XYZ file of C-alpha atoms in Angstrom:
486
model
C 125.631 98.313 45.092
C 127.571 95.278 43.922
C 128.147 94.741 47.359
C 124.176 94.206 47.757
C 124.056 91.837 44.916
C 126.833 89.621 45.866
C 125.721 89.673 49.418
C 122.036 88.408 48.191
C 123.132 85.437 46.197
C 125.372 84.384 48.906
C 122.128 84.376 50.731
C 121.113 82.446 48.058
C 123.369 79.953 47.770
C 122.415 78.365 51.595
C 118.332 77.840 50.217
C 116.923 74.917 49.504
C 115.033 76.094 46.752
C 117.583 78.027 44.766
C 120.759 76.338 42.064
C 122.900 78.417 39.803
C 122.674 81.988 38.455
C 119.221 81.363 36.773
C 117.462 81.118 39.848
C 119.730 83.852 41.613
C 118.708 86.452 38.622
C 115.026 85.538 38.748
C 114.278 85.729 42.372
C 116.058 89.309 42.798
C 113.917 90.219 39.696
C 110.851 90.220 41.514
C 111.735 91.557 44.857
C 113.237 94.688 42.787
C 110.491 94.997 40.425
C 108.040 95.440 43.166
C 110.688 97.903 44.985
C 110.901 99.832 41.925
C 107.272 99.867 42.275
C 106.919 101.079 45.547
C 109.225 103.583 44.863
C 107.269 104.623 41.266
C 103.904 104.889 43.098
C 105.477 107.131 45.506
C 106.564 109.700 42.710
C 102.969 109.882 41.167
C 101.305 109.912 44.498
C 103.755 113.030 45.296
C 103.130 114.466 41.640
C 99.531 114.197 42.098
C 99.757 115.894 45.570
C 101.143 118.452 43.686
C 99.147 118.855 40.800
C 96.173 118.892 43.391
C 94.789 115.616 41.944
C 93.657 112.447 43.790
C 95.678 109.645 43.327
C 94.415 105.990 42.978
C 97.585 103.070 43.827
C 97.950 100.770 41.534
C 98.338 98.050 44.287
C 95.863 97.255 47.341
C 97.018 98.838 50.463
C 97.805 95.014 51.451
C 99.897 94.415 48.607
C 102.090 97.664 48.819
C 105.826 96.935 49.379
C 105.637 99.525 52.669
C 102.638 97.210 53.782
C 104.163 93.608 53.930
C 107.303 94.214 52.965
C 109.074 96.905 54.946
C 107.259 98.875 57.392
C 108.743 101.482 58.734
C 108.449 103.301 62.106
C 107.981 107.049 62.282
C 111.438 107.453 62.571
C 112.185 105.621 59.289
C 113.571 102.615 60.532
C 111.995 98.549 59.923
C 109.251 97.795 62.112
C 110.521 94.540 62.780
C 106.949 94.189 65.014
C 105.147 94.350 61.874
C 107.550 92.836 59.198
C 106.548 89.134 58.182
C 109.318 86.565 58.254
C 109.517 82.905 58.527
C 106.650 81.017 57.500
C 104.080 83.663 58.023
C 105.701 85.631 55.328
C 106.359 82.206 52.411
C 102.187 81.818 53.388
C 102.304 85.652 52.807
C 104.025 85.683 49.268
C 103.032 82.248 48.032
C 99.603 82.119 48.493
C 98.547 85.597 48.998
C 100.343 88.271 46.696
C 101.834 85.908 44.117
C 98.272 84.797 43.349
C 97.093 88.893 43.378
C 99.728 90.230 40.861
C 99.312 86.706 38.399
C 95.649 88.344 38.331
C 97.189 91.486 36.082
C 97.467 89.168 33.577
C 94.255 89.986 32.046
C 95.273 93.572 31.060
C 95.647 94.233 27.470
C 96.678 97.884 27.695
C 100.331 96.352 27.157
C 101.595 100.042 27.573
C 100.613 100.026 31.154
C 102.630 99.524 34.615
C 99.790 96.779 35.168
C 100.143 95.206 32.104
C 104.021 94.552 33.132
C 103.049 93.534 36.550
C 101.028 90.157 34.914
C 103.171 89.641 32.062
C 106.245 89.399 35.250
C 104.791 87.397 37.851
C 102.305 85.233 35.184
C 105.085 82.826 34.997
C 107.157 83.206 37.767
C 106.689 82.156 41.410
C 109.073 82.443 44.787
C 111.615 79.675 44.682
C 113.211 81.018 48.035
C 112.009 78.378 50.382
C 112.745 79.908 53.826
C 111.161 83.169 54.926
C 113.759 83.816 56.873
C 116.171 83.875 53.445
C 113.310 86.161 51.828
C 113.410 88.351 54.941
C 117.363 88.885 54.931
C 117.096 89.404 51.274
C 114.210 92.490 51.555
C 115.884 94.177 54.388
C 118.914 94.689 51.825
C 116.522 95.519 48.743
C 114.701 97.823 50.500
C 118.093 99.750 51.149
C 118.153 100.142 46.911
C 116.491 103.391 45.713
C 114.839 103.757 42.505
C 113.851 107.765 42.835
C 117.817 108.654 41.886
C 118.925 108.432 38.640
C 122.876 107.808 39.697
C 121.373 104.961 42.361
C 119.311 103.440 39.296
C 122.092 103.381 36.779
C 124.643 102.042 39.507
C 122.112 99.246 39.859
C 121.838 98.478 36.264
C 125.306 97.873 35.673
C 124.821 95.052 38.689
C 122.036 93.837 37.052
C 123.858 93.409 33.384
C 126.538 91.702 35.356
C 124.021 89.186 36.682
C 122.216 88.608 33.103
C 125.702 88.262 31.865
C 126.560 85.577 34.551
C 123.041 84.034 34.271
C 124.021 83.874 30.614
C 127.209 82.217 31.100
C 125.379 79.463 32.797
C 124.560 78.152 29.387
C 121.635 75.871 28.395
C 118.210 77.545 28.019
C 119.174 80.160 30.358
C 122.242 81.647 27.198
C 119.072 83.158 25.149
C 118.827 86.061 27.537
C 122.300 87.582 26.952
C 124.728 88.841 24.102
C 127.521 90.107 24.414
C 127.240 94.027 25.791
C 130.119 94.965 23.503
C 128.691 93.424 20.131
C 125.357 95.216 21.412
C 127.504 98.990 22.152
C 129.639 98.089 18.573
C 126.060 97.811 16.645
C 124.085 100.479 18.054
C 127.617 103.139 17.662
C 126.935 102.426 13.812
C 123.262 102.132 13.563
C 123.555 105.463 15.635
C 120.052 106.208 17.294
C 118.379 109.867 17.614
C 116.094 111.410 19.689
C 113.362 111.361 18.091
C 113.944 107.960 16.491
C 111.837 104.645 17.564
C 113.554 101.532 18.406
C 112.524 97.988 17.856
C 113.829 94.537 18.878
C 111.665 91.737 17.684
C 113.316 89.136 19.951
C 114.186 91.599 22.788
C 115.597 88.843 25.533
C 116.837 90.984 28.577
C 116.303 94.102 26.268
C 120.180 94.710 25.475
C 119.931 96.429 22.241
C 116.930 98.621 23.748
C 118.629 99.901 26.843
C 122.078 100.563 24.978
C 119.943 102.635 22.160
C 118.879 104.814 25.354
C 122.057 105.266 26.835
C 123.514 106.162 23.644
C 121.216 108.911 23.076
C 120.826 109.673 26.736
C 124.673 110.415 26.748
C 124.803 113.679 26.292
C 121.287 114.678 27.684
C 122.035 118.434 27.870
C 121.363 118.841 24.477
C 117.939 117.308 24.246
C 114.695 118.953 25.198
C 112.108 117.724 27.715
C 109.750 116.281 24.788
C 112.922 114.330 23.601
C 113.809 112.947 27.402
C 109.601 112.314 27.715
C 109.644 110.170 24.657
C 112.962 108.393 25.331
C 111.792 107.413 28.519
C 108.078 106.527 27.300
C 107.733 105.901 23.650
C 110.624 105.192 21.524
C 111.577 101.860 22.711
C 109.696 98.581 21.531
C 110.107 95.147 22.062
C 108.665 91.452 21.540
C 109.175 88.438 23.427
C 107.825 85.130 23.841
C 109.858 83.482 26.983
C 108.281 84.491 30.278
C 111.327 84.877 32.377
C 113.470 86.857 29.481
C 110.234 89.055 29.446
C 110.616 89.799 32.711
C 114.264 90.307 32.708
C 114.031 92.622 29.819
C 111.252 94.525 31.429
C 113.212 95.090 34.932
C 116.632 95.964 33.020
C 114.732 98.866 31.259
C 113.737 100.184 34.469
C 116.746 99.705 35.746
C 118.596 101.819 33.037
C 115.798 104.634 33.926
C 113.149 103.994 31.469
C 110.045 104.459 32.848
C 107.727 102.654 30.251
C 109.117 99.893 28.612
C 106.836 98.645 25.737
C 108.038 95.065 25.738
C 104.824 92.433 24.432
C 105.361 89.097 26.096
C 104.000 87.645 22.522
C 105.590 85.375 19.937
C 106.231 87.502 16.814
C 106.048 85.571 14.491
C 102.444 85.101 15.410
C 101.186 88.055 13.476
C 101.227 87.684 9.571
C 103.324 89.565 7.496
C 100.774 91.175 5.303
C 99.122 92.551 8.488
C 102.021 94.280 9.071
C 100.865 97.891 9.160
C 102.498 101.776 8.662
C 101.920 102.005 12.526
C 103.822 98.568 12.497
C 107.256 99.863 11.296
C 110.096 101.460 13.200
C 112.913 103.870 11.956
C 115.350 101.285 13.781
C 115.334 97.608 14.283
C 117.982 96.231 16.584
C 118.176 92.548 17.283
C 119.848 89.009 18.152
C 116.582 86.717 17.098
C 116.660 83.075 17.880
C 118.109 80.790 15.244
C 118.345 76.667 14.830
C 114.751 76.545 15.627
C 112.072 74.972 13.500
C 108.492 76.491 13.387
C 105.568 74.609 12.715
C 103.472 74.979 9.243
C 100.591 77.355 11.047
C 103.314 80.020 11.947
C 104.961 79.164 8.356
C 101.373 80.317 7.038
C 102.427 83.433 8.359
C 104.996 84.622 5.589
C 105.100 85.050 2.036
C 108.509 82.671 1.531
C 107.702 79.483 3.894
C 110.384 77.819 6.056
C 110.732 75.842 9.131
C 114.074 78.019 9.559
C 113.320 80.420 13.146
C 115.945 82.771 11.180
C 114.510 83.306 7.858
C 111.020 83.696 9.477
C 112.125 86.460 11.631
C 114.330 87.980 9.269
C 111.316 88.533 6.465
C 109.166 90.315 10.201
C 112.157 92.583 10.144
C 112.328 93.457 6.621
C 108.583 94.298 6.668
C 108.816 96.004 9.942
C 111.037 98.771 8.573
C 110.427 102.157 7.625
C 111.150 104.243 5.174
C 114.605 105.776 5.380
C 114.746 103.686 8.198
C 117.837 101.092 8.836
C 118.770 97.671 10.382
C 121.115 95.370 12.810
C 120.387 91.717 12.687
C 122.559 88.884 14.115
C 122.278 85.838 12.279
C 123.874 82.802 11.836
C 126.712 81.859 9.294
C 124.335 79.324 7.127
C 121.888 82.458 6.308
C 124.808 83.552 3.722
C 125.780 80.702 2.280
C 121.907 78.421 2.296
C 121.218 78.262 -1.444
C 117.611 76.948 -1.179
C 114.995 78.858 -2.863
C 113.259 80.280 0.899
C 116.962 81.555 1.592
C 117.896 82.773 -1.427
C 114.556 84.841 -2.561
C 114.754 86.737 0.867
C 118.770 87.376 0.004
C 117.695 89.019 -3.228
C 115.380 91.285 -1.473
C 117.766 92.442 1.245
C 120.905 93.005 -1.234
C 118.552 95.176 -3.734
C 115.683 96.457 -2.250
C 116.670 96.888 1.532
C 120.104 98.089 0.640
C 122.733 95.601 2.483
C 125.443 97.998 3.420
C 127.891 95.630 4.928
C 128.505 92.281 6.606
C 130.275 92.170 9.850
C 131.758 88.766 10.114
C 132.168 87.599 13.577
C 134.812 85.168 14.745
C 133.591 81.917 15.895
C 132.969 81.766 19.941
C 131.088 85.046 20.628
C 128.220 83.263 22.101
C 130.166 80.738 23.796
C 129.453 79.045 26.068
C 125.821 78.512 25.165
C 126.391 78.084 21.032
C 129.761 77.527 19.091
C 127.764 78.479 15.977
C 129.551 81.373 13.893
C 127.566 84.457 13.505
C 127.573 87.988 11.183
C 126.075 91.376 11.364
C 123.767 92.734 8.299
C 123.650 96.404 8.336
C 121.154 97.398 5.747
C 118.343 100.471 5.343
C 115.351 100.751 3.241
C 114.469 104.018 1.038
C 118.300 105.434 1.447
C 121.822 104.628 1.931
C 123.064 105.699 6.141
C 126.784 104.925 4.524
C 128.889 106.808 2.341
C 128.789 104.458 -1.193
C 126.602 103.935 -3.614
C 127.584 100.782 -4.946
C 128.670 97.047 -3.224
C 128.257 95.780 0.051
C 131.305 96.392 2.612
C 132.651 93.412 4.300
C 134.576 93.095 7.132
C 136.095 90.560 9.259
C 136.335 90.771 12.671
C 139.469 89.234 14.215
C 140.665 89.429 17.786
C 144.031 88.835 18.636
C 143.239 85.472 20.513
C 140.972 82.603 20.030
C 137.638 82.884 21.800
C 136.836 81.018 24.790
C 134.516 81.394 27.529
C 137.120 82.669 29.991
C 138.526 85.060 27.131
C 135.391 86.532 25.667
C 134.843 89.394 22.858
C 135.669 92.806 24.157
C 134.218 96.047 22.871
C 138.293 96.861 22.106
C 137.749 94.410 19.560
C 135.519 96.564 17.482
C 137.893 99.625 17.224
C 139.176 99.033 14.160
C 135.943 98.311 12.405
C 134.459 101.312 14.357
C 136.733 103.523 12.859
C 136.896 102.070 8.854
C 133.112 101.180 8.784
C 131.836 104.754 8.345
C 133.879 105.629 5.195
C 133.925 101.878 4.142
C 137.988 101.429 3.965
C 139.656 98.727 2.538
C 141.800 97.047 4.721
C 143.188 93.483 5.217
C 140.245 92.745 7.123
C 137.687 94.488 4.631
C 136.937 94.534 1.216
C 134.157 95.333 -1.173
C 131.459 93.080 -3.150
C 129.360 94.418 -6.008
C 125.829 93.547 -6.194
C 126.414 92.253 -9.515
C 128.948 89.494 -8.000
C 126.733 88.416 -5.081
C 123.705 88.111 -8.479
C 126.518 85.958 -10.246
C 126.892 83.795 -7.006
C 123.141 83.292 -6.247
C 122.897 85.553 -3.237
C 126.099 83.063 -1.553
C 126.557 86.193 0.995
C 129.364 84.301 2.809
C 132.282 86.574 3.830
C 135.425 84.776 2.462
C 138.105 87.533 2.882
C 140.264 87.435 -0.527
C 143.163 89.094 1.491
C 143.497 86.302 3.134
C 142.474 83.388 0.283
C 145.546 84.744 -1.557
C 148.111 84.524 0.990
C 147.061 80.850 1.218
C 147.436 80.496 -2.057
C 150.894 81.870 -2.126
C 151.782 79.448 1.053
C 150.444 77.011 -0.772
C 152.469 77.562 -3.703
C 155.689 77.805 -1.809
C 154.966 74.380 -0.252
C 154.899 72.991 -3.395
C 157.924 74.450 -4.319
C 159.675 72.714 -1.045
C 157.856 69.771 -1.500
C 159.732 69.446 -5.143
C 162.841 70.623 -3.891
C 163.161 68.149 -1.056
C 161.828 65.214 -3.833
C 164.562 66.252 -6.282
C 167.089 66.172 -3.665
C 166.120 62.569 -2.956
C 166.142 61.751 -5.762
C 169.602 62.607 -6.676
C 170.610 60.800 -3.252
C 169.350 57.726 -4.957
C 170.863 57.893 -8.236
C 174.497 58.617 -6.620
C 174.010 55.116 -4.413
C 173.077 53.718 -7.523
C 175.999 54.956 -9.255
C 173.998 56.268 -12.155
């Protein structure tokens, strides 16, 4: 399968109309999407043959993948005859069926497979200028198979690999991706069940979502049909705002084998906070949500504490989007712990003692590189109950790998086995200690993570270099009296 891939953007590379990994990941989106599709509408036109039901396709006959795309002859092979290339097929795509599936747009059923057909192809259009590129690139798409699960998941881990790269591009293009092993690290605590919903207010390419259904897809034997069903259909939930990470997130769901991903192409913070509703709230919220921005006073309007701060704003939407007995992973960056402003601190106070802020996870600086140098932490908190064994402080701990982070030497989910292990029984290590609520009340809600291991072995360094410094002094000094002869 990676073979595929790499063969495509080598393809790729020689058009006109295509630069960097952006463009490569965007333009294999859409072919696949609409492969998936073919191969989707084939399974309920088969399950409706079975179930002695007529089915309706989604798509006009025209518009079908076997149609335009890749006919086949009776014996299975292309019908080359009838397969568009060159010019007659850019016409084809450009003016034809791009126009038809932007027309989806209009559905607000955002549950349904048309619904994700306009909110892909709304805002994206074919860059590849030659139809003879596009050709090449179907023939080897249409080899891909979406009807078996080991084909789908083999695909998936292609498809990470290209987000990943696509990420490592940097600029605009770095909000799609974080790191796979922060995402694995987070969900192994946060620990997702079956019957369990999932929600990512600023889903991206959907990392957090897919992971939560591989973790509780991984060891499938033990779950009932229901359990699969809802997996695959209903517990999953997302929000975002950027067209193309909407329609990356959408096709890496499918590609991880879930057949309805309810991703809104919306900006969250759109919707007040007080409309927030019981139907509203998830058991789990997962998520990586944009942060340096500044929002304009009509979305500020939105929220009970005001702030220009993209961080706070989404951070008070995931507080209120929480259930009961439900619990919480949020990236954010390293000025939401220390900010002593009233917006910051007020929301502080509410997640140390009413959303019970089990621990900090602070992350060494580079994770993100190379897209953002800013240093980031982890708060794992719940709401109703403790998910961790204490009843008292918040558990701290510092992450550190045993080299410097660079783009060429990024985090790896090794990394995390240490914390893995201690962060369950909260031990106290040399990399974690405990805070009491009453402290972090004494320091204003200043939730920094300043590791007093570490602050006193400076200290004692410190003190030994005055020690030397005196020494060597006094030594001089009796150097200098002796030439003086005193």
């Amino acid at each position: 399968m990676q073979n595929k891939i790499d063969q495509i953007t080598d393809i790729l590379r020689r058009d006109d109309g295509i630069s960097g990994a952006m463009h490569y990941t965007e333009q294999i989106s859409w072919i696949l999407f609409l492969k998936f599709l073919d191969d989707y509408e084939k399974e309920l036109e088969e399950k409706a043959f079975y179930d002695d039901k007529e089915y309706v396709s989604i798509l006009e006959s025209k518009f079908a993948w076997s149609s335009w795309a890749a006919p086949k002859k009776e014996d299975g092979t292309l019908d080359i005859k009838n397969a568009l290339s060159g010019d007659d097929l850019t016409n084809f795509v450009n003016n034809e069926l791009f126009v038809y599936l932007k027309s989806f747009k209009n559905n607000d059923d955002f549950k349904s497979i048309e619904y994700k057909i306009g909110g892909i192809f709304e805002n994206i259009d074919n860059r590849i200028s030659s139809g003879h590129t596009l050709r090449d690139i179907i023939n080897i798409i249409d080899e891909c198979s979406f009807s078996k699960d080991d084909d789908a998941f083999a695909l998936s881990l292609v498809y990470e690999k290209l987000l990943k790269d696509m990420g490592s591009d940097g600029g605009n293009s770095g909000e799609f991706y974080t790191p796979r092993p922060l995402i694995k690290a987070i969900v192994e605590v946060i620990d997702p069940k079956a019957n369990e919903r999932v929600y990512d207010p600023a889903s991206g390419s959907c990392g957090f979502l897919c992971e939560s259904f591989l973790h509780v897809m991984r060891d499938k034997t033990s779950l009932s049909n229901d359990e699969i069903d809802f997996m695959q259909n209903d517990a999953l939930h997302g929000k975002e705002k950027t067209p193309l990470s909407y329609a990356m997130g959408v096709m890496n769901m499918i590609l991880h084998g879930i057949k309805s991903p309810n991703i809104i192409k919306t900006n969250t913070l759109n919707k007040k906070i007080t409309d927030i509703s019981e139907d509203d709230r998830y058991e789990i919220i997962l998520a990586n949500p944009p942060f340096g921005g500044k929002e304009k006073e009509q979305i500020q309007n939105n929220f009970l504490v005001k702030s220009n701060a993209t961080e706070l704003l989404f951070l008070q939407h995931i507080l209120k989007s929480l259930k009961i007995n439900g619990r919480c992973a949020v990236v954010v960056p390293e000025g939401v712990l220390f900010q002593n402003s009233n917006a910051f601190t007020s929301v502080k106070q509410d997640l140390v003692n009413e959303y019970n802020l089990e621990c900090v996870l602070s992350l060494p600086s580079g994770v993100f590189l190379p897209y953002s140098a800013v240093k980031t932490n982890v708060l794992f908190f719940s709401l109703g109950k403790r998910f961790l064994n204490d009843s008292d402080g918040v558990y701290y701990y510092e992450l550190v790998p045993p080299y410097k982070l660079t783009k060429n030497k990024p985090l790896e989910y090794e990394h995390f086995k240490d914390f893995l292990a201690c962060v369950k029984e909260r031990k106290i290590t040399e990399n974690s200690w405990l805070v009491s609520k009453s402290e972090l009340a004494l320091k204003n809600y200043d939730l920094s993570a300043k590791n007093p291991n570490i602050k006193e072995e400076k200290e004692l360094r410190s003190v030994d270099e005055i020690l030397n410094s005196l020494s060597k002094n006094l030594a001089k000094s009796n150097e200098l009296l002796k030439k003086l002869g005193i």
